[in-house]
Amino acid sequence: MPGRHITNRQVARYMHARQAGRTQVQAADSADICERTGRWLDHAGRAAREPRSYRTRVDPFADVWSSSIVPLLRRDAQLKAVTLLCELQRLHPGRFADGQVRTLERRVRQWRATEGPSRPVMFPQDHPPGWQALLDFTVCHELGVTIAGIALPHRLGHVCCPHSGWQYAQVILGGESYPALAETLRMALEALGGVPQTLRTDSLSAAYKNLRQQEDLTVRFEALCQHYGCSPTRNTLGVAHENGAVESPNGHLKVRIDQALRLRGDRDFATLDDYRAFVAGIVAAANAPRAEALAVERAALSPLPRFPGVTWTEALGTVSRFSLITVLGISYMVPSRLMGHRLVVRIYDDRLEFFAGRERVHSSQRLHDPLRTRLVHYRLCIEALIRKPGAFARLVYRDDLHPNRTYARTWERLRGSLGEHAACRTYVRLLHLAHRHACEAALGARLATLLDSDEMPDAEALRAEFAAPVPGALPVLHFRTADPAGYDALRCLPKPHPPQVATA
């Protein structure tokens, strides 16, 4: 076409067509050039355009390149062109514009290709079946999941098998602790159906003492791996790409969950178990196409041990006279019958279990909120509080005893209308009613209706409405007594003779 330079690709296509025996017109048409240009190429014998050896524009960085830019790049090759341009603008005010950053980026890229330092090389690895499983934690706060309207900051304990691509995910409420690691590993191996030869993690504080330079497995993690019969390994400290077989799936899994939440149209779940089932369904769908490779993987796994490994840590604590026990700096309320007892506490990621000797006497949700220092519940103290209702007004953890916001509003309404003393008696009786007759939700809905209609809750009326009816008097049963003389008559009867057996 007139006014347009032909390209090397057009020249190559024209020459290839001519060598194939096509006419000049046919070859020119296939190369999208005119016939006159084709004749010129035939006479000139030009194979391709020579690379241009001159610049078409003045290089704005020519006089500062060697003196200012190259020394900085040699000192730190990771400096970006934007940073270098800002430095040049500082050294030479008004000389360089922001729009010249693209030119500087091309110059820096060319320098790195010709004079820059060598870069790390990735070496592809062979992953035989049953050889390795990788475990890592990934933060999921950005997913914005809520449980009953309350934000759920959490992590996912993620296990991958690099040969088959099989994966498992466990919702973790706390940090990268030993209980979280051990519970994730136990659940993953049970779902996998066997044990691989090695278990690879990054430098988790739950598995390794990172303050030492040499490798030093913690006793618990070492015992866990020995129990399952696998060898623990870890990547080089700070080199995450060595665990690329799980680091990359971390991102893919979070994208899958985010997209599934968008399709669902709501990121709120009624309970934590509902969200865990939601995540499990996403992981199961991701594992479905890997069924054949997973069968090969499972055939090479070692069998699971007869009993699961220890997935908890232990602590000791004494229950105070306030019916509280402190575990990891947080006070938990336990039944008052345990006051004065020294308990063994098994600490899991999401719960605590309390033992008196060998018997489990109580279990509780584990608190991970750094802004809260205690976890109490009205059900554990209401029987004592109903005998001392006046203590509720100045109770240190009074606001923590409200089952929900509706009950808190009820207390404020009662205190403002009846006075503190009468409000305590009425409100504590309402809590006792909710506990004794298991009607917390129904009673809360009734209280919300009363508050919205600006009516004062009446404890006696609500008790009559929600309390189970008291059974009436027990029926009187009439029994017919046998005459003892009848037994004497039976004793006087003749004894029956045994039957005669004929002998041959």
XYZ file of C-alpha atoms in Angstrom, residues 135-413:
279
model
C 0.306 -27.987 54.351
C -0.050 -24.233 54.579
C -2.302 -21.583 56.109
C -3.824 -18.743 54.133
C -5.635 -15.691 55.549
C -9.235 -15.240 54.338
C -10.301 -12.026 56.057
C -10.825 -10.378 52.659
C -13.676 -12.779 51.835
C -15.930 -10.799 54.184
C -17.749 -13.832 55.605
C -20.109 -13.220 58.526
C -21.821 -15.611 60.958
C -25.268 -14.392 62.018
C -24.211 -10.885 61.041
C -20.891 -10.948 62.938
C -17.642 -10.766 60.965
C -15.640 -13.994 60.853
C -11.889 -13.339 60.585
C -10.405 -16.720 59.784
C -7.795 -18.718 57.955
C -7.898 -21.868 55.894
C -5.648 -24.791 56.716
C -4.891 -26.049 53.204
C -3.408 -29.454 52.330
C -2.432 -30.422 48.765
C -0.979 -33.538 47.144
C 1.183 -32.359 44.231
C 0.921 -35.572 42.197
C -2.864 -35.748 41.942
C -3.731 -32.139 42.771
C -6.099 -33.355 45.501
C -6.725 -30.787 48.226
C -8.413 -30.353 51.583
C -9.359 -27.156 53.438
C -10.203 -26.640 57.103
C -11.657 -23.408 58.524
C -9.290 -22.127 61.231
C -10.495 -19.515 63.702
C -7.190 -18.729 65.422
C -3.642 -18.345 64.209
C -1.029 -20.802 62.982
C -1.004 -22.783 66.217
C -0.182 -26.396 66.879
C -3.852 -27.385 67.458
C -4.795 -25.804 64.126
C -1.951 -27.573 62.322
C -2.596 -30.949 63.955
C -6.375 -30.832 63.437
C -5.959 -29.863 59.778
C -3.458 -32.658 59.217
C -5.628 -35.264 60.953
C -8.771 -34.349 59.028
C -6.882 -34.170 55.720
C -5.228 -37.581 56.121
C -8.530 -39.171 57.093
C -10.177 -37.666 54.007
C -7.233 -38.753 51.846
C -7.358 -42.283 53.210
C -3.647 -42.736 53.867
C -0.346 -41.159 54.791
C 2.277 -39.847 52.298
C 5.988 -40.329 52.832
C 6.748 -36.681 53.619
C 4.871 -33.672 54.967
C 6.109 -30.285 53.803
C 5.301 -26.971 55.461
C 6.797 -23.523 55.505
C 8.523 -22.296 58.665
C 5.419 -22.373 60.852
C 5.957 -21.366 64.444
C 3.705 -24.280 65.415
C 6.130 -26.727 63.828
C 9.539 -25.084 64.052
C 11.429 -22.860 66.459
C 12.305 -20.137 63.992
C 14.531 -18.238 66.398
C 17.271 -20.789 65.841
C 19.159 -20.890 62.577
C 19.466 -24.641 62.532
C 16.428 -26.815 62.011
C 14.781 -27.617 65.321
C 11.450 -29.411 65.297
C 9.239 -28.827 68.267
C 8.611 -31.914 70.327
C 4.874 -31.999 69.633
C 5.171 -31.684 65.866
C 7.917 -34.273 65.740
C 5.785 -36.687 67.795
C 2.797 -36.059 65.521
C 4.768 -36.874 62.382
C 6.225 -39.994 64.007
C 2.732 -41.113 64.982
C 1.539 -40.891 61.374
C 4.780 -42.292 59.967
C 5.746 -39.392 57.697
C 8.941 -37.327 57.523
C 8.551 -33.568 58.103
C 10.333 -31.136 55.771
C 10.158 -27.400 55.250
C 11.156 -24.853 52.665
C 14.028 -22.419 53.025
C 13.078 -19.631 55.422
C 11.595 -16.745 53.439
C 11.557 -18.583 50.062
C 7.843 -19.191 49.530
C 8.086 -20.389 45.930
C 9.655 -23.647 47.138
C 6.136 -24.504 48.312
C 4.590 -23.451 45.013
C 2.495 -26.628 44.847
C 0.377 -25.264 47.722
C 1.009 -21.496 47.563
C -0.557 -21.258 44.101
C -3.608 -23.409 45.000
C -4.110 -21.140 48.034
C -4.938 -18.264 45.724
C -7.039 -20.406 43.386
C -9.092 -21.766 46.298
C -9.821 -18.302 47.673
C -10.917 -17.179 44.207
C -13.249 -20.195 44.001
C -14.760 -19.382 47.399
C -15.160 -15.714 46.510
C -16.884 -16.554 43.227
C -19.170 -19.075 44.956
C -20.098 -16.411 47.517
C -20.928 -14.011 44.684
C -23.168 -16.618 43.056
C -24.799 -17.258 46.429
C -25.563 -13.562 46.676
C -24.940 -13.424 50.420
C -21.831 -13.795 52.539
C -23.698 -14.345 55.796
C -24.218 -17.835 57.264
C -26.470 -18.894 60.103
C -23.793 -20.964 61.873
C -20.118 -21.728 61.573
C -20.970 -25.321 60.614
C -22.951 -24.005 57.625
C -19.906 -22.097 56.376
C -17.656 -25.102 56.894
C -20.045 -27.242 54.852
C -20.028 -24.545 52.147
C -16.216 -24.626 51.930
C -16.208 -28.429 51.935
C -18.584 -28.446 48.978
C -16.322 -26.132 46.988
C -13.267 -28.285 47.693
C -15.182 -31.454 46.750
C -16.158 -29.902 43.416
C -12.514 -28.976 42.770
C -11.393 -32.550 43.568
C -13.977 -34.230 41.323
C -11.941 -34.032 38.055
C -8.911 -35.532 39.815
C -10.530 -38.867 40.678
C -8.282 -40.996 38.426
C -5.049 -39.368 39.599
C -6.257 -39.620 43.193
C -6.801 -43.371 42.826
C -3.163 -43.733 41.733
C -2.077 -41.549 44.656
C -4.055 -43.540 47.218
C -2.554 -46.808 46.037
C 0.886 -45.529 47.037
C -0.061 -44.204 50.497
C 0.791 -45.816 53.803
C -2.149 -46.900 55.980
C -3.481 -44.619 58.683
C -2.578 -45.435 62.295
C -5.207 -47.115 64.425
C -5.746 -44.034 66.582
C -5.535 -40.355 65.558
C -2.641 -38.240 66.763
C -2.764 -35.689 69.565
C -4.369 -32.567 68.140
C -4.460 -30.437 71.259
C -2.203 -28.745 73.763
C -2.770 -28.835 77.503
C -2.814 -26.284 80.288
C -3.609 -26.373 84.005
C -5.857 -23.961 85.850
C -7.787 -23.576 89.083
C -11.423 -22.457 89.104
C -11.766 -19.314 91.206
C -14.575 -18.461 93.614
C -16.090 -16.409 90.769
C -16.537 -19.672 88.805
C -13.887 -18.491 86.319
C -10.758 -20.224 85.064
C -8.016 -18.448 83.120
C -6.618 -20.109 79.994
C -4.075 -18.329 77.772
C -4.902 -14.997 79.387
C -8.681 -15.292 78.900
C -11.190 -16.055 81.656
C -13.810 -18.714 80.938
C -16.889 -19.389 83.053
C -17.440 -23.005 84.120
C -20.144 -24.666 86.274
C -19.993 -23.499 89.885
C -19.590 -27.073 91.180
C -16.007 -26.932 89.862
C -14.949 -23.996 92.058
C -11.674 -24.736 93.795
C -10.841 -27.664 91.516
C -7.637 -27.770 89.492
C -8.575 -28.747 85.943
C -6.647 -29.996 82.938
C -7.628 -27.986 79.871
C -7.272 -29.398 76.376
C -6.855 -26.523 73.940
C -8.121 -26.983 70.383
C -8.345 -24.375 67.672
C -12.062 -23.724 68.144
C -12.871 -25.094 71.603
C -11.635 -25.940 75.089
C -12.326 -29.148 76.991
C -11.999 -29.246 80.786
C -11.095 -32.438 82.645
C -11.230 -33.280 86.342
C -8.950 -36.262 86.473
C -9.846 -38.432 83.491
C -13.441 -37.261 83.185
C -14.468 -34.405 80.943
C -16.604 -32.055 83.005
C -17.156 -29.093 80.676
C -16.461 -27.802 77.170
C -16.479 -24.266 75.852
C -15.994 -22.291 72.694
C -12.468 -20.898 72.432
C -12.268 -17.125 72.268
C -9.936 -15.567 69.666
C -11.091 -11.933 69.757
C -8.106 -9.868 70.995
C -10.480 -7.195 72.325
C -12.239 -9.599 74.713
C -10.734 -10.976 77.912
C -13.509 -13.274 79.166
C -16.216 -15.615 77.937
C -19.212 -16.008 80.229
C -22.744 -17.309 79.755
C -25.851 -16.708 81.812
C -26.783 -20.406 81.757
C -23.722 -21.251 83.858
C -24.499 -18.812 86.670
C -28.244 -18.176 86.572
C -29.061 -20.673 89.341
C -26.752 -18.779 91.690
C -27.820 -15.381 90.367
C -31.524 -16.059 90.922
C -30.735 -16.273 94.660
C -28.830 -12.958 94.560
C -30.548 -10.915 91.822
C -29.306 -7.609 93.221
C -25.757 -8.542 92.265
C -26.644 -8.166 88.585
C -26.656 -4.350 88.592
C -22.946 -3.943 89.435
C -21.709 -7.217 87.965
C -18.366 -6.747 86.198
C -19.403 -8.893 83.254
C -23.083 -7.885 83.341
C -23.274 -6.860 79.684
C -21.687 -10.163 78.622
C -24.600 -12.098 80.132
C -27.199 -10.706 77.729
C -28.089 -13.482 75.260
C -28.561 -10.946 72.461
C -29.334 -7.315 71.731
C -33.056 -7.742 72.484
C -32.334 -8.842 76.047
C -29.896 -5.946 76.465
C -32.640 -3.502 75.392
C -35.007 -5.166 77.838
C -32.579 -4.579 80.702
C -32.159 -0.927 79.778
C -35.936 -0.458 79.592
